[in-house]
Amino acid sequence: MQIPDALIERLRTAQSITVLTGAGVSAESGVPTFRDAQTGLWARYDPAELASPAAFRANPTLVWQWYAYRRALVAAAMPNPGHLALADLERRVADFTLITQNVDGLHHRAGSQNVVELHGNLFRYRCFDDNELVELTTAPPDEPPRCPQCGGLVRPDVVWFGEWLPSEAWRAAVASAERCELFLCIGTSGVVRPAADLPLIARSAGAYTVEINIAPGALDGRLDLHLYAPSGQLLPALMTAAFGAAA
Ligand code: BV8
């Protein structure tokens, strides 16, 4: 796997690094990507349709069970060497921000600290009516429970299509993209906005921008460097090339 010296040098010297990840970084943990998640009984549903307030209003049981299915997949998964390499990189850089579109929580489980969850988290819950956070010790698999405050239906604390991103998370993401010297964009198809705008915001602010993916996508040719290899293999190799054998 040929890694350009320019990237190795920037990894060694950058004081400020920002990373954006998508579903591809969790693929090698056995968590299907957003587009691939529709296997088996879910194959006949468009994920963007299920991940919407309209779908939950129309059929809360179906949407709740889809998220229970995804929680079970993630609970059975472990962070992979790609997640671990990013946690290691964070410990070596003064100003490091990890922005993720993933709702699987695997970056935290890998030891990453400064994680911005742009699209929420599968294992947190909110009331669909009063939007207050709801603590659930165990999430029932079949039916959405009721909010203890107002009796409204409980939903996963994720951002659905047509919903605004959490303003504080978006603000922190844009600020880190604008101030970083190096921006790594890993395992995302670069289709869903506004997340897909972040590498372009970083580039126009002067950062050196790098895509890591297994295949060209919507960002192809729009960043400074595009490396095509599985992130679970390329990221550990990058860390070894830049810092010697992983800590
Ligand atoms: C918003 C949480 C303002 C839930 C997610 C019309 C009407 C309304 C909105 C829009 C509209 N047109 C456009 C929009 C905006 C819309 C959007 O972008 N739509 C797209 C589909 C065109 N965005 C929104 O709605 C956002 N909100 O705009 O609010 C607003 C308000 C009102 C009205 C208008 C606008 C909210 C977007 C967030 C939605 N929630 N997730 C859940 O998870 O269930 S998005 C979800 O999909 C993920 O979080 C992620 O963001 C996205 C999936 O993308 P990826 O992560 O990149 O995954 P994907 O499967 O696509 O690709 C995997 C990649 O990995 C591939 O490139 C593959 O090659 C690579 N890969 C695979 N294996 C590996 C690998 N790479 C490396 N190594 C490997 N081993």
XYZ file of C-alpha atoms and ligand atoms in Angstrom:
327
model
C 0.000 0.000 0.000
C 1.907 3.068 -1.260
C 1.495 5.941 1.243
C 2.752 9.309 -0.099
C 5.580 10.866 1.974
C 3.689 14.182 1.859
C 0.890 12.658 3.943
C 3.271 10.946 6.394
C 5.103 14.248 6.929
C 1.862 16.149 7.518
C 0.665 13.509 10.007
C 3.929 13.890 11.937
C 3.965 17.698 11.979
C 0.303 18.866 12.001
C -0.764 20.511 15.291
C -4.439 20.465 14.264
C -6.115 17.469 12.572
C -9.827 16.934 11.883
C -11.314 13.621 10.763
C -14.772 12.924 9.275
C -15.964 9.303 9.237
C -18.891 7.506 7.638
C -20.291 3.994 7.689
C -17.285 2.615 5.787
C -15.035 2.915 8.868
C -17.282 0.409 10.675
C -17.692 -1.992 7.734
C -14.729 -4.166 8.827
C -16.403 -4.528 12.251
C -19.278 -6.307 10.492
C -21.630 -3.307 10.751
C -23.246 -2.961 7.281
C -22.870 0.483 5.690
C -25.988 2.632 5.375
C -26.601 1.552 1.818
C -25.691 -2.114 2.580
C -27.764 -2.221 5.818
C -30.793 -3.262 3.873
C -30.220 -6.982 3.861
C -32.681 -9.738 4.676
C -36.139 -8.565 5.786
C -35.081 -4.923 5.533
C -34.013 -5.231 1.878
C -37.317 -3.880 0.625
C -37.023 -0.594 2.577
C -35.089 2.514 1.512
C -33.001 3.505 4.565
C -33.610 7.208 3.930
C -37.367 6.476 4.063
C -37.147 4.578 7.344
C -34.880 7.255 8.855
C -37.512 10.018 8.723
C -40.146 11.578 11.034
C -42.824 10.764 8.439
C -41.941 7.048 8.564
C -42.105 7.050 12.374
C -45.486 8.825 12.353
C -46.819 6.370 9.747
C -45.464 3.184 11.380
C -43.595 3.706 14.688
C -43.375 -0.057 15.313
C -41.621 -0.722 11.993
C -39.098 2.095 12.482
C -38.499 1.132 16.126
C -37.832 -2.497 15.138
C -35.404 -1.373 12.399
C -33.383 0.491 14.981
C -33.555 -2.486 17.384
C -32.155 -4.648 14.550
C -29.303 -2.184 14.001
C -28.606 -1.913 17.785
C -28.272 -5.699 17.950
C -25.816 -5.693 15.018
C -23.685 -3.008 16.662
C -23.823 -4.579 20.127
C -22.312 -7.754 18.616
C -19.530 -5.803 16.882
C -16.084 -4.647 18.086
C -14.081 -1.579 17.062
C -11.650 -2.526 14.238
C -7.987 -1.510 13.701
C -9.209 1.590 11.832
C -11.135 2.847 14.883
C -8.151 2.013 17.133
C -5.672 3.847 14.843
C -7.806 7.025 15.059
C -7.882 6.780 18.866
C -4.074 6.405 18.803
C -3.691 9.407 16.454
C -5.800 11.568 18.822
C -3.310 10.878 21.629
C -0.439 12.206 19.474
C -1.974 15.480 18.172
C -2.468 18.709 20.161
C -5.779 19.677 18.510
C -7.697 16.631 17.229
C -11.418 16.443 16.377
C -13.222 13.284 15.211
C -16.506 14.125 13.494
C -18.669 11.084 12.723
C -21.878 10.485 10.797
C -22.054 7.054 12.425
C -24.593 6.386 15.158
C -22.902 3.128 16.294
C -20.728 4.533 19.109
C -17.723 2.417 17.980
C -15.305 5.372 18.049
C -15.994 5.894 21.752
C -15.612 2.140 22.364
C -12.212 2.332 20.612
C -11.078 4.987 23.109
C -11.615 8.148 21.050
C -12.389 11.171 23.273
C -13.126 14.321 21.246
C -15.918 12.794 19.120
C -18.642 14.950 17.500
C -21.682 12.729 16.755
C -23.305 14.740 13.952
C -26.223 12.346 13.431
C -26.783 11.162 16.997
C -26.434 7.723 18.613
C -28.461 4.478 18.425
C -28.159 3.874 22.177
C -29.705 7.201 23.289
C -33.423 7.979 23.222
C -35.731 10.998 23.019
C -39.461 11.680 23.267
C -40.949 12.216 19.789
C -43.312 14.854 21.210
C -41.446 16.962 23.795
C -37.993 16.049 22.356
C -36.619 15.503 25.890
C -33.920 12.846 26.410
C -35.397 9.613 27.875
C -33.247 7.204 29.928
C -33.992 3.547 29.021
C -32.173 0.801 30.957
C -33.153 -1.729 28.282
C -34.800 -0.778 24.984
C -37.711 -3.179 24.230
C -37.125 -4.766 20.760
C -40.710 -4.753 19.483
C -42.569 -1.581 20.412
C -41.421 1.983 21.156
C -42.013 2.726 24.864
C -43.833 5.807 26.154
C -42.234 9.008 27.460
C -42.525 9.100 31.304
C -43.151 12.898 31.131
C -45.800 13.313 28.434
C -46.708 9.797 27.289
C -45.395 10.504 23.780
C -43.639 7.756 21.809
C -39.897 7.304 22.452
C -37.605 7.461 19.406
C -33.852 6.842 18.932
C -31.730 9.990 19.476
C -30.578 10.073 15.866
C -31.008 12.827 13.236
C -33.577 11.809 10.645
C -33.683 13.090 7.042
C -35.324 16.522 6.924
C -34.289 17.209 10.535
C -31.691 19.776 11.553
C -28.401 18.575 12.987
C -27.763 19.347 16.692
C -26.624 22.995 16.460
C -23.731 22.645 18.953
C -22.385 19.559 17.118
C -22.606 21.311 13.745
C -20.956 24.464 15.114
C -18.050 22.425 16.571
C -17.687 20.457 13.312
C -17.480 23.575 11.122
C -15.071 25.310 13.541
C -12.689 22.326 13.554
C -12.864 21.998 9.748
C -12.012 25.707 9.375
C -9.002 25.629 11.745
C -7.367 22.246 10.947
C -4.143 21.869 8.891
C -5.019 18.294 7.837
C -8.504 16.889 7.170
C -9.050 13.125 6.719
C -12.367 11.996 5.168
C -12.787 8.263 5.810
C -15.388 5.746 4.612
C -18.133 8.092 3.480
C -19.996 8.249 0.143
C -20.092 12.035 0.576
C -23.758 12.208 -0.450
C -25.549 13.250 2.735
C -25.458 16.950 3.565
C -24.524 19.073 5.338
C -21.874 16.534 6.583
C -20.501 16.103 3.042
C -19.734 19.849 2.909
C -17.154 19.611 5.730
C -14.129 18.421 3.669
C -14.838 21.205 1.173
C -15.130 23.770 3.986
C -11.729 22.561 5.275
C -10.139 22.719 1.817
C -11.359 26.245 1.148
C -9.977 27.235 4.572
C -6.526 25.998 3.460
C -6.332 22.506 5.003
C -4.698 19.599 3.152
C -7.605 17.223 2.541
C -7.398 13.452 2.104
C -10.069 10.882 1.207
C -9.699 7.249 2.367
C -12.276 4.895 0.838
C -12.427 1.528 -0.936
C -13.817 3.146 -4.107
C -14.284 6.642 -5.648
C -17.498 8.403 -4.573
C -19.114 11.855 -4.719
C -15.920 13.488 -3.368
C -13.712 11.978 -6.065
C -11.243 14.532 -7.486
C -12.461 17.261 -5.095
C -9.811 16.775 -2.365
C -5.998 17.035 -2.411
C -5.373 13.273 -2.144
C -7.529 10.152 -2.631
C -6.327 6.800 -1.252
C -8.348 3.695 -2.072
C -7.969 0.850 0.440
C -9.995 -0.527 3.371
C -9.641 1.920 6.299
C -9.096 -0.962 8.740
C -5.864 -1.758 6.891
C -4.756 1.686 5.636
C -5.101 3.620 8.922
C -2.861 1.272 10.997
C -0.334 1.282 8.114
C -0.447 5.092 8.092
C 0.222 5.228 11.856
C 3.149 2.809 11.586
C 4.625 4.766 8.635
C 4.300 8.077 10.523
C 5.030 7.100 14.125
C 6.584 3.609 14.018
C 4.833 0.508 15.401
C 1.471 1.465 17.042
C 1.753 2.380 20.775
C -31.065 18.633 6.844
C -28.826 9.012 11.185
C -32.069 20.764 7.004
C -30.020 8.125 11.136
C -28.461 9.950 8.958
C -34.802 17.161 0.395
C -35.628 17.209 1.517
C -35.068 17.206 2.820
C -33.688 17.174 2.991
C -32.904 17.125 1.837
C -33.444 17.126 0.571
N -32.422 17.030 -0.323
C -31.280 16.961 0.341
C -31.574 17.044 1.640
C -30.688 17.064 2.694
C -30.540 15.628 3.272
C -29.615 14.856 2.364
O -28.437 15.102 2.330
N -30.221 13.890 1.601
C -29.366 13.108 0.671
C -29.848 11.657 0.675
C -29.446 13.718 -0.701
N -29.950 15.897 4.537
C -30.767 15.970 5.594
O -31.961 15.735 5.601
C -30.076 16.450 6.862
N -30.858 17.483 7.487
O -30.624 18.863 5.739
O -31.810 19.512 7.596
C -33.355 20.635 6.338
C -34.467 20.616 7.151
C -35.705 20.595 6.502
C -35.793 20.527 5.097
C -34.632 20.537 4.334
C -33.380 20.561 4.944
C -29.992 15.271 7.875
C -29.091 14.220 7.341
C -28.861 13.139 8.417
C -29.735 11.930 8.213
N -29.385 10.881 9.162
N -28.132 9.023 9.889
C -29.658 6.678 10.927
O -28.446 6.346 10.869
O -30.604 5.887 10.872
S -27.623 9.974 7.451
C -26.861 8.413 7.333
O -26.634 8.251 5.956
C -25.498 8.290 7.964
O -25.420 8.949 9.197
C -24.602 8.937 6.923
O -24.590 10.322 7.062
C -25.321 8.598 5.645
C -24.697 7.415 5.006
O -23.552 7.875 4.381
P -22.157 7.124 4.682
O -21.901 7.105 6.132
O -21.176 7.742 3.776
O -22.476 5.601 4.274
P -22.808 4.999 2.831
O -23.391 3.667 3.087
O -23.512 5.970 1.981
O -21.339 4.817 2.156
C -20.387 4.012 2.768
C -19.040 4.452 2.186
O -18.011 3.689 2.813
C -18.944 4.206 0.672
O -18.299 5.327 0.080
C -18.052 2.952 0.587
O -17.278 2.952 -0.601
C -17.162 3.148 1.814
N -16.573 1.924 2.384
C -17.173 0.705 2.522
N -16.328 -0.157 3.163
C -15.186 0.550 3.445
C -15.349 1.880 2.953
N -14.392 2.836 3.078
C -13.215 2.466 3.706
N -12.996 1.214 4.222
C -13.941 0.231 4.104
N -13.706 -0.994 4.591
